[in-house]
Coordinates of C-alpha atoms in Angstrom, one line a residue:
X1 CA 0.0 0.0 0.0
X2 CA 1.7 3.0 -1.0
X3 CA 2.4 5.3 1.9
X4 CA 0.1 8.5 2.6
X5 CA 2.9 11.2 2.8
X6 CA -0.3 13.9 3.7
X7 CA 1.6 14.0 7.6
X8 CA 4.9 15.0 5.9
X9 CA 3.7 17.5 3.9
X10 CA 1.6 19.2 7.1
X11 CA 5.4 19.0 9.0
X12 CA 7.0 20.6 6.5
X13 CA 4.5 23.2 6.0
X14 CA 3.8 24.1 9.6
X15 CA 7.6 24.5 10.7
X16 CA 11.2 26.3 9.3
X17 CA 14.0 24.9 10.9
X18 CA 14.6 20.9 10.0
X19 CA 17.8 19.1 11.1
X20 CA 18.5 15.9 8.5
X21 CA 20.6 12.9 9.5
X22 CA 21.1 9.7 8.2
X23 CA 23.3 6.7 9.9
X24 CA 27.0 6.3 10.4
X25 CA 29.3 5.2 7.7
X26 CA 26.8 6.8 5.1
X27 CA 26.5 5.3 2.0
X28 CA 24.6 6.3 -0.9
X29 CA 21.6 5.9 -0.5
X30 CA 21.9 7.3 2.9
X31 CA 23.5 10.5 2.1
X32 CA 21.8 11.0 -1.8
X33 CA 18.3 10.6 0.3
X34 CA 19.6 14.0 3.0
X35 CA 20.9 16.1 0.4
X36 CA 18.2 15.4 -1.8
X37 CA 15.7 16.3 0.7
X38 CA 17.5 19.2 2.3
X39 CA 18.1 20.8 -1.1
X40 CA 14.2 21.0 -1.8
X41 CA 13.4 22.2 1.6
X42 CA 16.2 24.9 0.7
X43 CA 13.9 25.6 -2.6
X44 CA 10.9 26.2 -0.2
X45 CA 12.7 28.6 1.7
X46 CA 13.0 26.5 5.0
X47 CA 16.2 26.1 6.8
X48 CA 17.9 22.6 6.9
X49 CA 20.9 21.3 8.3
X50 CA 22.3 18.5 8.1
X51 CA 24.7 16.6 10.4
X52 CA 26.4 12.7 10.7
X53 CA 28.0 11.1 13.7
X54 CA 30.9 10.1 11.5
X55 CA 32.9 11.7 8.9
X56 CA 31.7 12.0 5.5
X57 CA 33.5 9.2 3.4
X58 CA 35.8 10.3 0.1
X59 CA 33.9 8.5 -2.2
X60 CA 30.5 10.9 -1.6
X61 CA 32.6 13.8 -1.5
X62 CA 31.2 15.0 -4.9
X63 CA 27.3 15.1 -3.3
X64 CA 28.6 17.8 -1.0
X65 CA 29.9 20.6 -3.2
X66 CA 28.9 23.3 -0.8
X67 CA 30.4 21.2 2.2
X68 CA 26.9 21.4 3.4
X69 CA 27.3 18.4 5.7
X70 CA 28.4 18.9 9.0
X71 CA 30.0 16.1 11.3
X72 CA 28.1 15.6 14.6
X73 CA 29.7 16.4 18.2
X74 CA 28.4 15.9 21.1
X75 CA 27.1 17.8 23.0
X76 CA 25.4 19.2 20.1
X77 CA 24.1 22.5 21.1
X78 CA 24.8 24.1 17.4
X79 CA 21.5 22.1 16.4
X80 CA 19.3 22.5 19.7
X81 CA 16.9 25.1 17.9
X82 CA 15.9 22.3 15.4
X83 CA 12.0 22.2 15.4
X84 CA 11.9 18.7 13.2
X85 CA 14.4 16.1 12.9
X86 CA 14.2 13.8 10.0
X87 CA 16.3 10.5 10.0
X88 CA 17.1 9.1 6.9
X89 CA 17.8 5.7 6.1
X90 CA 17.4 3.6 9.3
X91 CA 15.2 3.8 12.0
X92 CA 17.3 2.3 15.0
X93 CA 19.1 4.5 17.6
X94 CA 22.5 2.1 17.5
X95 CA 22.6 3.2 13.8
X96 CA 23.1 6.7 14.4
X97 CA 26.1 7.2 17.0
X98 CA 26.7 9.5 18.9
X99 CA 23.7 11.7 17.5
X100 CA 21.5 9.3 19.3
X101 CA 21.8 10.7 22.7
X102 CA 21.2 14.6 21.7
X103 CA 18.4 13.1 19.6
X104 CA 16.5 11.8 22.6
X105 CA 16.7 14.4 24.7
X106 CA 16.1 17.3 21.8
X107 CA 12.6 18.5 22.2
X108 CA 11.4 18.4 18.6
X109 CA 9.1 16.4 16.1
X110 CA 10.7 13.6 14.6
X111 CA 10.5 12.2 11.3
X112 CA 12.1 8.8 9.9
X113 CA 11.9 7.7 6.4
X114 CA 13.3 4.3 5.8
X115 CA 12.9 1.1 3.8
X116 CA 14.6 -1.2 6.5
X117 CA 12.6 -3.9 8.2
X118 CA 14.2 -3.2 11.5
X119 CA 13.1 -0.5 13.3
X120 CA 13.3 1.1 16.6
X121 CA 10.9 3.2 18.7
X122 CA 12.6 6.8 17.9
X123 CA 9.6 8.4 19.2
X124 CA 9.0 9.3 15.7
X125 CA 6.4 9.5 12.5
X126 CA 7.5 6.9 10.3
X127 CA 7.1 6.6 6.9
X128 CA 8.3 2.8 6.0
X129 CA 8.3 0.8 3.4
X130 CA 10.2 -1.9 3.6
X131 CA 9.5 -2.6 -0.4
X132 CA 10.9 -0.1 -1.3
X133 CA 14.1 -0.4 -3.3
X134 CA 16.0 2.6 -1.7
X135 CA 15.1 5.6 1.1
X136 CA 16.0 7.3 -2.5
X137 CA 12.3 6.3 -3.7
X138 CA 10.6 7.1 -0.7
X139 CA 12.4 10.8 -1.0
X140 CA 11.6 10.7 -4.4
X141 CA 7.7 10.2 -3.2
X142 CA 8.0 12.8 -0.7
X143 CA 9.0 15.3 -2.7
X144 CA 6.1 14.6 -5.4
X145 CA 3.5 15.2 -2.3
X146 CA 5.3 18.6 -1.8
X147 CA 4.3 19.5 -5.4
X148 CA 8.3 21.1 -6.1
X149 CA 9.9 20.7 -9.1
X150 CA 12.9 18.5 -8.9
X151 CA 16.1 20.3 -8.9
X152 CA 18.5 18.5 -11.3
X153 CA 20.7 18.7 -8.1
X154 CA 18.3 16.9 -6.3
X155 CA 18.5 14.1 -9.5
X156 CA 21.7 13.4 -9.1
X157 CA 21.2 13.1 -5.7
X158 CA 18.5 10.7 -5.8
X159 CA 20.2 9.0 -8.7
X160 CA 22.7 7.9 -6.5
X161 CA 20.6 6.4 -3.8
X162 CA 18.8 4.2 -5.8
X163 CA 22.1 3.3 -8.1
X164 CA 23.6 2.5 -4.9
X165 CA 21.5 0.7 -3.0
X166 CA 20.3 -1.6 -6.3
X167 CA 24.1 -2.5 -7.0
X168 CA 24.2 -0.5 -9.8
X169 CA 20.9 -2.1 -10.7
X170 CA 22.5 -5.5 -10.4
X171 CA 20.7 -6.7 -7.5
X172 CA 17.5 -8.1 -6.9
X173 CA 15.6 -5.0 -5.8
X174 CA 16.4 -3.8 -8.9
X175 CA 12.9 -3.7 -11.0
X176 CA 11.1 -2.3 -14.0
X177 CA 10.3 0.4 -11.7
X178 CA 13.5 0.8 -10.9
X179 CA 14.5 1.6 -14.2
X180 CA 10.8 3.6 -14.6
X181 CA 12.2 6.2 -11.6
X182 CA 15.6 6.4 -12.6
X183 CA 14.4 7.6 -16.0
X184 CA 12.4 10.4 -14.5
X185 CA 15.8 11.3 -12.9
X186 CA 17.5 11.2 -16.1
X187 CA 15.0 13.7 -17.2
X188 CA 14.9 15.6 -14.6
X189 CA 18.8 16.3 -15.2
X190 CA 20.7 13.1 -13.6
X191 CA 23.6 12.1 -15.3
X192 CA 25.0 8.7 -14.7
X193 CA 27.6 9.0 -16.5
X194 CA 29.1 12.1 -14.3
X195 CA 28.2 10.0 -11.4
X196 CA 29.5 6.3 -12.3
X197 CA 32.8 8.2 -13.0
X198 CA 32.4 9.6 -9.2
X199 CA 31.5 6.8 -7.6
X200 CA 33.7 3.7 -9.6
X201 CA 36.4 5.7 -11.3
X202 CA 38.3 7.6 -8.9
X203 CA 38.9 4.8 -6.0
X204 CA 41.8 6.0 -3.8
X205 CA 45.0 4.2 -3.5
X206 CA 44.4 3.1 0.3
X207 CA 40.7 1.9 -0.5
X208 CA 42.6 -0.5 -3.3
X209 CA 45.3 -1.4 -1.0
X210 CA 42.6 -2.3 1.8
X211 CA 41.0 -4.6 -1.2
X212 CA 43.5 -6.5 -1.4
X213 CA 44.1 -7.2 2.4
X214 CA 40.7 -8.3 1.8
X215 CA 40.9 -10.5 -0.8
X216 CA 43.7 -12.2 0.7
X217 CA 42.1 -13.2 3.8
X218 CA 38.8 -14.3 1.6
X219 CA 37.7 -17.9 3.7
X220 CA 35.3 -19.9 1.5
X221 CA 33.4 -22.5 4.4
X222 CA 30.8 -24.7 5.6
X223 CA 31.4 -27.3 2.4
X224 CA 31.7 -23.5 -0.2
X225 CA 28.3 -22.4 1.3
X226 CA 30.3 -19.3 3.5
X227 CA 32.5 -16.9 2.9
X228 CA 34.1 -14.7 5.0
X229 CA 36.8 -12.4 5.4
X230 CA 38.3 -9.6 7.3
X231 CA 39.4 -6.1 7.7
X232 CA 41.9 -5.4 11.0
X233 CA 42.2 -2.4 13.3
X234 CA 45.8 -2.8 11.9
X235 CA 45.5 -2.6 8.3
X236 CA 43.8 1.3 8.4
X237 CA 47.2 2.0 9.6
X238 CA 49.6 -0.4 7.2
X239 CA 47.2 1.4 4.4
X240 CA 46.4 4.9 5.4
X241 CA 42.8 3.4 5.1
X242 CA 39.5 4.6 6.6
X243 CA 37.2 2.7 8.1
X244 CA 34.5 4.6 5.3
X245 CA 36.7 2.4 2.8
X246 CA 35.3 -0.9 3.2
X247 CA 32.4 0.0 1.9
X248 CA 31.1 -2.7 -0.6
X249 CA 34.0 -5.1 0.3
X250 CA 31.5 -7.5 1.5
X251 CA 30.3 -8.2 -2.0
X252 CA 33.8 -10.0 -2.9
X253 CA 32.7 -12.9 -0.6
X254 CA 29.1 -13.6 -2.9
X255 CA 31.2 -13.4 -6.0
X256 CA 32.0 -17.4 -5.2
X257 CA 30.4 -19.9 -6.5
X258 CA 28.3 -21.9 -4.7
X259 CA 28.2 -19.6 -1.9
X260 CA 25.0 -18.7 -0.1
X261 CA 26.2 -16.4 2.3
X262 CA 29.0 -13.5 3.1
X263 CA 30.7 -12.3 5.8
X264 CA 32.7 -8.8 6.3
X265 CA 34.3 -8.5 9.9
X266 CA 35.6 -5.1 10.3
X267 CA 37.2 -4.4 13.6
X268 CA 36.2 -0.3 14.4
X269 CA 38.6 1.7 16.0
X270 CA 37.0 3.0 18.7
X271 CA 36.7 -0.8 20.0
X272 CA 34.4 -3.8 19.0
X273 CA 33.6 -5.4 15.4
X274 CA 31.6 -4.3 12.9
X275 CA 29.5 -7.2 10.8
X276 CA 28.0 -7.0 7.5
X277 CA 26.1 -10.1 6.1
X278 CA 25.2 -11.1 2.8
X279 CA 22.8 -13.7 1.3
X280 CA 21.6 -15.0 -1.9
X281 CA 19.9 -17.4 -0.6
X282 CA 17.1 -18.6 1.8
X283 CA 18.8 -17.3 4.6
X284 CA 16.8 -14.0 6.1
X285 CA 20.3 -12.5 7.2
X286 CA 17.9 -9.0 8.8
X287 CA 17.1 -11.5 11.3
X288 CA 20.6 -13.0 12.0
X289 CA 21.5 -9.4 12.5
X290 CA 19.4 -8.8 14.6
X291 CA 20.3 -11.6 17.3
X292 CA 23.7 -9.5 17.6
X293 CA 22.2 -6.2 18.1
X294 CA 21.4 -5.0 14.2
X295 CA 19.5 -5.5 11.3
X296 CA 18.7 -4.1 8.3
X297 CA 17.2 -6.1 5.0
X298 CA 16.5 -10.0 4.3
X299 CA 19.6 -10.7 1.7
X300 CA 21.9 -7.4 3.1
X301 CA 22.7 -6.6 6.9
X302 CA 24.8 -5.5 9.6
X303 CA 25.1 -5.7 13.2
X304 CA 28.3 -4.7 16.1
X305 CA 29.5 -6.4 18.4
X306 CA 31.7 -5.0 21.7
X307 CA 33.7 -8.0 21.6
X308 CA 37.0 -9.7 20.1
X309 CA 37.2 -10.1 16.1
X310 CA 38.3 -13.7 17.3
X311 CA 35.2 -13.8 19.2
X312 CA 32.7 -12.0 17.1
X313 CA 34.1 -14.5 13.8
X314 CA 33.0 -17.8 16.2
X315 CA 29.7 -16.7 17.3
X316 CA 28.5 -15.2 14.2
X317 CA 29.7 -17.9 12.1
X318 CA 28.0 -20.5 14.4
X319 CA 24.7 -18.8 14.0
X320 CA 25.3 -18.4 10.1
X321 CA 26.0 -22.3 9.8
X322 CA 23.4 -23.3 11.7
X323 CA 21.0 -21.0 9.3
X324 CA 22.6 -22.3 6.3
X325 CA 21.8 -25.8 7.1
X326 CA 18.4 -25.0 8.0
X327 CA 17.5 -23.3 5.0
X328 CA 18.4 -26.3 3.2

């Protein structure tokens, strides 16, 4: 049932300062879906800020030409006038850092637009859709309701989310109405070719070097039905590596044959592992995310863990066997 976006539209009209967000380790979809939104509230003449509780990864650089996007610090008083908040891209509070905190206690309407099937209570209006191929639609939507022409930054913008979060248009999610939106954002002035050049075409020499510490380390499992592999608090340093950079590394470990699902262990350095799962299969990896504290969609996930990588590796791969076999 396609989403009634009337609420939005009464938010936006009844108030002028909006703060955007969107999680940590912003990816596409994440950060195309903010600027997007934030540009046409701009248009209208409202203000909007936007702010994320980690820095803003090299690879996105080009959607922030006017170095709009702000990095969050606690305690956050810069953005304590902000009458709505609107979260983008996740609706759970480990998702958004440090910003979760001074989110709680801020003392204004909240707003989360999101296509994952996990979801926390943020105390806010939600506008889910969990069949939704990107938050990049649902922004898409939201805008329509407004009744504001599409800026062609806005496009691009949008572009981006949906590129990104379909694979390139690649994965599954990807559908004739896929395509059908992404032409309207070609009209509207996208161009993929600027942004595939962005976005594939200008990797950084520690992003490559931290692929191939990844690569090496690539564990195929379980009789070729797991792989796994891992990044090390060490190998930011070895590579001059961020942590931003390991950003679609997981999809090495589904490029095996006969494998059914893929691991990423990333330890973080400010203590514990990060875990991004990957199926192709059966296997509803949301929901193995979500016995380790995370979530996110049925064949892409992620979930951290305040233990050991040595640890984290046995217990998540326990849980990912036992899965695997009952899936069949």
């Amino acid at each position: 049932m396609p989403l009634d976006w009337a609420p939005f539209v009464e938010i936006i009209r009844r108030h002028q300062r909006f703060l955007l967000t969107t999680h940590i380790r912003p990816d596409g979809d994440g950060l195309g879906s903010m600027q997007a939104l934030a540009g046409v509230l701009g248009s209208l003449g409202k203000e909007a800020q936007r702010v994320i509780a980690s820095p803003l990864p090299e690879r996105y650089i080009s959607l922030d030409p006017e170095k709009r996007i702000e990095t969050f610090a606690p305690p956050g008083e810069r953005w304590g006038t902000a009458e709505v908040v609107i979260v983008l891209d996740t609706g759970t509070w480990n998702q958004l850092g440090s910003f979760g905190p001074f989110l709680r206690s801020l003392p204004a309407a909240k707003v989360v637009i999101d296509h994952h099937q996990t979801q926390d209570d943020l105390g806010a209006l939600r506008f889910v859709d969990v069949t939704a191929e990107a938050t990049g639609r649902l922004v898409f939507e939201a805008i329509t309701a407004l009744g504001v022409p599409l800026p062609v930054a806005a496009a691009n913008d949008l572009f981006v989310a949906v590129a990104m979060d379909t694979g390139w248009f690649r994965h599954s999610n990807a559908t004739a109405a896929t395509f059908d939106l992404e032409a309207e954002l070609v009209r509207a002035g996208a161009r993929p070719d600027r942004i595939y050049e962005q976005l594939f075409e200008r990797s950084t020499l520690p992003r490559l070097k931290l692929t191939g510490r990844v690569l090496d380390r690539l564990e195929v499992t379980h009789g070729g039905r797991v792989a796994y592999t891992e990044v090390r608090l060490a190998d930011y340093q070895a590579t001059s590596a961020m942590p931003q950079d390991t950003e679609e590394l997981v999809n090495y470990t589904l490029s095996l044959a006969g494998v059914k699902v893929g691991l990423l262990f990333m330890e973080q350095p400010r203590g514990g592992v990060k875990v991004s799962f990957r199926s192709r299969s059966r296997v509803d990896v949301a929901r193995l995310a979500e016995r380790f504290g995370g979530g996110g969609h049925r064949l892409a996930s992620g979930a951290s863990l305040e233990t050991t990588l040595e640890d984290a590796r046995q217990r998540v791969l326990e849980a990912v066997y036992a899965a695997v076999d009952a899936a069949g």
